[in-house]
Tab-separated table of C-alpha atoms in Angstrom:
chain	number	residue	atom	x	y	z
T	126	MET	CA	1.378	-1.547	26.851
T	127	ARG	CA	4.490	0.296	25.759
T	128	CYS	CA	5.038	2.278	22.572
T	129	MET	CA	7.186	0.326	20.106
T	130	LEU	CA	9.256	3.401	19.319
T	131	CYS	CA	9.838	5.253	22.610
T	132	GLU	CA	8.733	2.607	25.145
T	133	SER	CA	6.450	5.061	26.966
T	134	LEU	CA	3.192	3.740	28.358
T	135	SER	CA	0.574	3.922	25.629
T	136	PHE	CA	-2.938	2.776	24.773
T	137	THR	CA	-1.741	1.978	21.245
T	138	HIS	CA	1.271	0.129	19.836
T	139	ILE	CA	2.761	3.461	18.776
T	140	CYS	CA	1.941	6.406	21.048
T	141	ASN	CA	0.380	9.584	19.663
T	142	SER	CA	3.560	11.547	20.310
T	143	CYS	CA	5.647	9.141	18.203
T	144	GLN	CA	2.974	9.042	15.506
T	145	ASN	CA	3.095	12.837	15.313
T	146	ASN	CA	6.890	13.016	15.447
T	147	PHE	CA	7.993	9.988	13.437
T	148	LEU	CA	5.080	8.962	11.206
T	149	LYS	CA	4.289	12.237	9.496
T	150	PRO	CA	3.801	11.344	5.855
T	151	ARG	CA	5.421	13.231	3.015
T	152	ILE	CA	4.421	12.895	-0.611
T	153	TYR	CA	6.963	11.307	-2.946
T	154	LYS	CA	6.119	10.830	-6.624
T	155	ARG	CA	7.591	9.014	-9.588
T	156	LYS	CA	6.359	7.114	-12.634
T	157	ILE	CA	6.302	3.420	-13.398
T	158	ASN	CA	5.056	2.424	-16.850
T	159	ASN	CA	3.814	6.026	-17.356
T	160	THR	CA	1.661	5.773	-14.220
T	161	GLU	CA	2.258	8.041	-11.243
T	162	VAL	CA	3.227	6.290	-8.020
T	163	ILE	CA	2.674	8.188	-4.775
T	164	SER	CA	4.444	7.052	-1.627
T	165	PHE	CA	4.580	8.498	1.883
T	166	TYR	CA	7.699	7.315	3.700
T	167	LYS	CA	11.330	6.510	3.101
T	168	TYR	CA	12.127	2.865	3.681
T	169	GLU	CA	14.736	3.519	6.366
T	170	GLU	CA	12.189	5.508	8.403
T	171	ILE	CA	9.720	2.646	8.838
T	172	LYS	CA	11.496	-0.562	7.797
T	173	ASP	CA	11.101	-2.193	11.238
T	174	LEU	CA	7.375	-1.418	11.171
T	175	LEU	CA	7.008	-2.825	7.654
T	176	HIS	CA	8.650	-6.088	8.736
T	177	THR	CA	5.718	-6.739	11.083
T	178	LYS	CA	3.320	-7.320	8.172
T	179	HIS	CA	3.311	-11.122	8.414
T	180	THR	CA	2.786	-11.179	12.180
T	181	ASP	CA	-0.182	-10.554	14.465
T	182	LEU	CA	1.394	-7.245	15.460
T	183	GLY	CA	1.399	-6.191	11.800
T	184	TYR	CA	-2.375	-5.796	11.817
T	185	HIS	CA	-2.103	-3.025	14.414
T	186	ILE	CA	0.982	-1.410	12.882
T	187	TYR	CA	-0.486	-1.336	9.369
T	188	ASN	CA	-3.675	0.262	10.714
T	189	ILE	CA	-1.576	2.997	12.342
T	190	LEU	CA	0.449	3.532	9.146
T	191	ALA	CA	-2.746	3.581	7.057
T	192	ARG	CA	-4.397	6.195	9.281
T	193	ASN	CA	-1.310	8.384	9.244
T	194	SER	CA	-0.846	8.309	5.471
T	195	PHE	CA	-3.597	6.854	3.265
T	196	LYS	CA	-6.471	8.147	5.426
T	197	LYS	CA	-4.971	11.634	5.672
T	198	PHE	CA	-4.487	11.654	1.911
T	199	ALA	CA	-8.092	10.557	1.269
T	200	ASP	CA	-9.493	13.138	3.696
T	201	GLU	CA	-7.683	15.935	1.831
T	202	PHE	CA	-8.283	14.611	-1.703
T	203	TYR	CA	-11.083	16.754	-3.087
T	204	THR	CA	-12.103	16.421	-6.700
T	205	LYS	CA	-15.294	16.347	-8.740
T	206	GLU	CA	-14.346	12.953	-10.122
T	207	LYS	CA	-14.958	9.705	-8.279
T	208	TYR	CA	-12.183	7.134	-7.896
T	209	ASN	CA	-12.064	3.393	-7.239
T	210	SER	CA	-9.239	1.892	-5.226
T	211	ILE	CA	-8.028	-1.668	-5.664
T	212	ALA	CA	-5.473	-3.334	-3.417
T	213	ILE	CA	-2.879	-5.509	-5.092
T	214	ASP	CA	-3.308	-9.106	-3.911
T	215	ASP	CA	-5.517	-8.393	-0.891
T	216	HIS	CA	-6.307	-11.962	0.085
T	217	THR	CA	-5.997	-12.736	3.781
T	218	ARG	CA	-2.776	-14.183	5.191
T	219	ASN	CA	-1.984	-14.544	8.873
T	220	GLY	CA	-5.474	-13.389	9.820
T	221	TYR	CA	-5.533	-10.140	7.816
T	222	SER	CA	-4.536	-8.485	4.547
T	223	HIS	CA	-2.054	-5.627	4.888
T	224	THR	CA	-2.962	-4.204	1.457
T	225	SER	CA	-6.662	-4.368	2.340
T	226	ILE	CA	-5.990	-2.277	5.466
T	227	LEU	CA	-4.325	0.383	3.305
T	228	ASN	CA	-7.110	0.217	0.728
T	229	ASN	CA	-9.846	0.594	3.376
T	230	ALA	CA	-8.155	3.734	4.707
T	231	LEU	CA	-8.855	5.437	1.361
T	232	SER	CA	-12.635	5.261	1.847
T	233	SER	CA	-13.991	8.796	1.433
T	234	ASN	CA	-16.495	10.843	-0.537
T	235	ASN	CA	-14.265	10.623	-3.606
T	236	ILE	CA	-12.726	7.162	-3.251
T	237	LYS	CA	-14.525	3.815	-3.076
T	238	PRO	CA	-12.381	0.824	-2.076
T	239	HIS	CA	-13.017	-2.491	-3.876
T	240	HIS	CA	-11.847	-5.845	-2.586
T	241	ASN	CA	-10.576	-9.087	-4.106
T	242	LYS	CA	-10.330	-7.603	-7.594
T	243	LEU	CA	-6.636	-8.212	-8.280
T	244	LEU	CA	-5.402	-11.478	-6.798
T	245	ALA	CA	-2.121	-13.285	-7.448
T	246	GLN	CA	-2.382	-16.851	-8.666
T	247	ASN	CA	1.320	-17.459	-8.005
T	248	LYS	CA	1.775	-17.423	-4.220
T	249	VAL	CA	5.579	-17.236	-4.325
T	250	THR	CA	7.045	-14.745	-1.874
T	251	TYR	CA	9.209	-11.924	-3.209
T	252	SER	CA	10.663	-10.927	0.154
T	253	GLY	CA	14.437	-10.667	-0.171
T	254	LYS	CA	14.419	-11.889	-3.792
T	255	THR	CA	16.266	-10.320	-6.704
T	256	LYS	CA	14.658	-8.503	-9.604
T	257	ALA	CA	15.638	-11.409	-11.878
T	258	PHE	CA	13.786	-13.835	-9.588
T	259	ARG	CA	10.736	-11.561	-9.585
T	260	LEU	CA	10.753	-11.257	-13.372
T	261	ASN	CA	11.079	-15.044	-13.767
T	262	ASN	CA	8.247	-15.687	-11.297
T	263	PRO	CA	5.440	-13.250	-12.153
T	264	ARG	CA	2.538	-12.941	-9.734
T	265	ASP	CA	0.129	-14.068	-12.479
T	266	PHE	CA	-2.667	-11.785	-11.325
T	267	ARG	CA	-6.315	-12.474	-12.019
T	268	TYR	CA	-8.285	-9.250	-12.456
T	269	LYS	CA	-11.992	-9.363	-11.720
T	270	ASN	CA	-13.027	-6.448	-13.899
T	271	ASN	CA	-16.260	-4.644	-13.119
T	272	ASN	CA	-15.671	-1.986	-15.762
T	273	LEU	CA	-13.932	0.202	-13.200
T	274	ASN	CA	-12.007	3.269	-14.215
T	275	ASN	CA	-10.218	6.057	-12.347
T	276	ILE	CA	-8.516	3.298	-10.394
T	277	ILE	CA	-6.039	3.867	-7.598
T	278	LEU	CA	-3.815	0.782	-7.282
T	279	VAL	CA	-2.741	0.164	-3.677
T	280	ASP	CA	0.324	-1.713	-2.411
T	281	ASP	CA	2.508	-1.436	0.662
T	282	ILE	CA	6.035	-1.475	-0.772
T	283	VAL	CA	7.386	-1.004	-4.276
T	284	THR	CA	10.758	-2.735	-4.248
T	285	THR	CA	11.764	-3.383	-7.867
T	286	GLY	CA	8.529	-2.235	-9.526
T	287	THR	CA	7.805	-5.633	-11.094
T	288	THR	CA	4.593	-6.291	-9.130
T	289	ILE	CA	3.106	-2.867	-9.752
T	290	ASN	CA	4.197	-2.979	-13.390
T	291	GLU	CA	2.481	-6.356	-13.863
T	292	ALA	CA	-0.682	-5.002	-12.213
T	293	ILE	CA	-0.670	-1.858	-14.375
T	294	LYS	CA	-0.358	-3.888	-17.565
T	295	LEU	CA	-3.207	-6.211	-16.583
T	296	VAL	CA	-5.652	-3.550	-15.375
T	297	GLY	CA	-4.752	-1.236	-18.252
T	298	ASN	CA	-2.845	2.005	-18.020
T	299	GLU	CA	-5.878	3.873	-19.371
T	300	ASN	CA	-7.999	2.718	-16.402
T	301	ILE	CA	-5.531	3.713	-13.706
T	302	ALA	CA	-5.435	7.218	-12.257
T	303	PHE	CA	-2.371	6.573	-10.079
T	304	CYS	CA	-0.807	4.093	-7.639
T	305	MET	CA	-0.238	4.497	-3.898
T	306	CYS	CA	2.145	2.765	-1.535
T	307	LEU	CA	3.666	3.358	1.861
T	308	VAL	CA	7.236	3.109	0.547
T	309	ASP	CA	8.800	3.150	-2.916
T	310	ILE	CA	12.342	1.836	-2.754
T	311	SER	CA	12.614	0.747	-6.380
T	312	LYS	CA	15.415	2.043	-8.525
T	313	LYS	CA	14.515	4.658	-11.111
């Protein structure tokens, strides 16, 4: 096959050279609802890769992005405390869950991923929608609480902040350590 970025022959969808040159994560931080949000890429850097999420190709691309960002973070995240990670709305669509892939990449000595804990009841899509539309059509999450604390909320993209804000309010700010996403393009 050929690398999606440079078109060289490759055993993976994005060759190792392009992963090393173009998918090096950086840490970006900001706060939403007094909760720290950590992201790894600028939207313009990986927007074409992000747009694969609802395709068969997205499974492979999200695994590459997860290894290059979330997994590297988890491997270098040393603390005495234990953390629990929860993906936002990780039910399977199109054969896989992109947020579940990101959440699984956090598995380490300090972080235990949990699945199907925070699922949207409203299945409306937010892609390309305004903030007003998002506010008028909340995700209506159901949180299956197992008395978890030190939670890391996981999502792929923060666009307006409404989804992550709704999740923070439901799970409880006091239970969340921080949030992680690939890209945070929301306005401050």
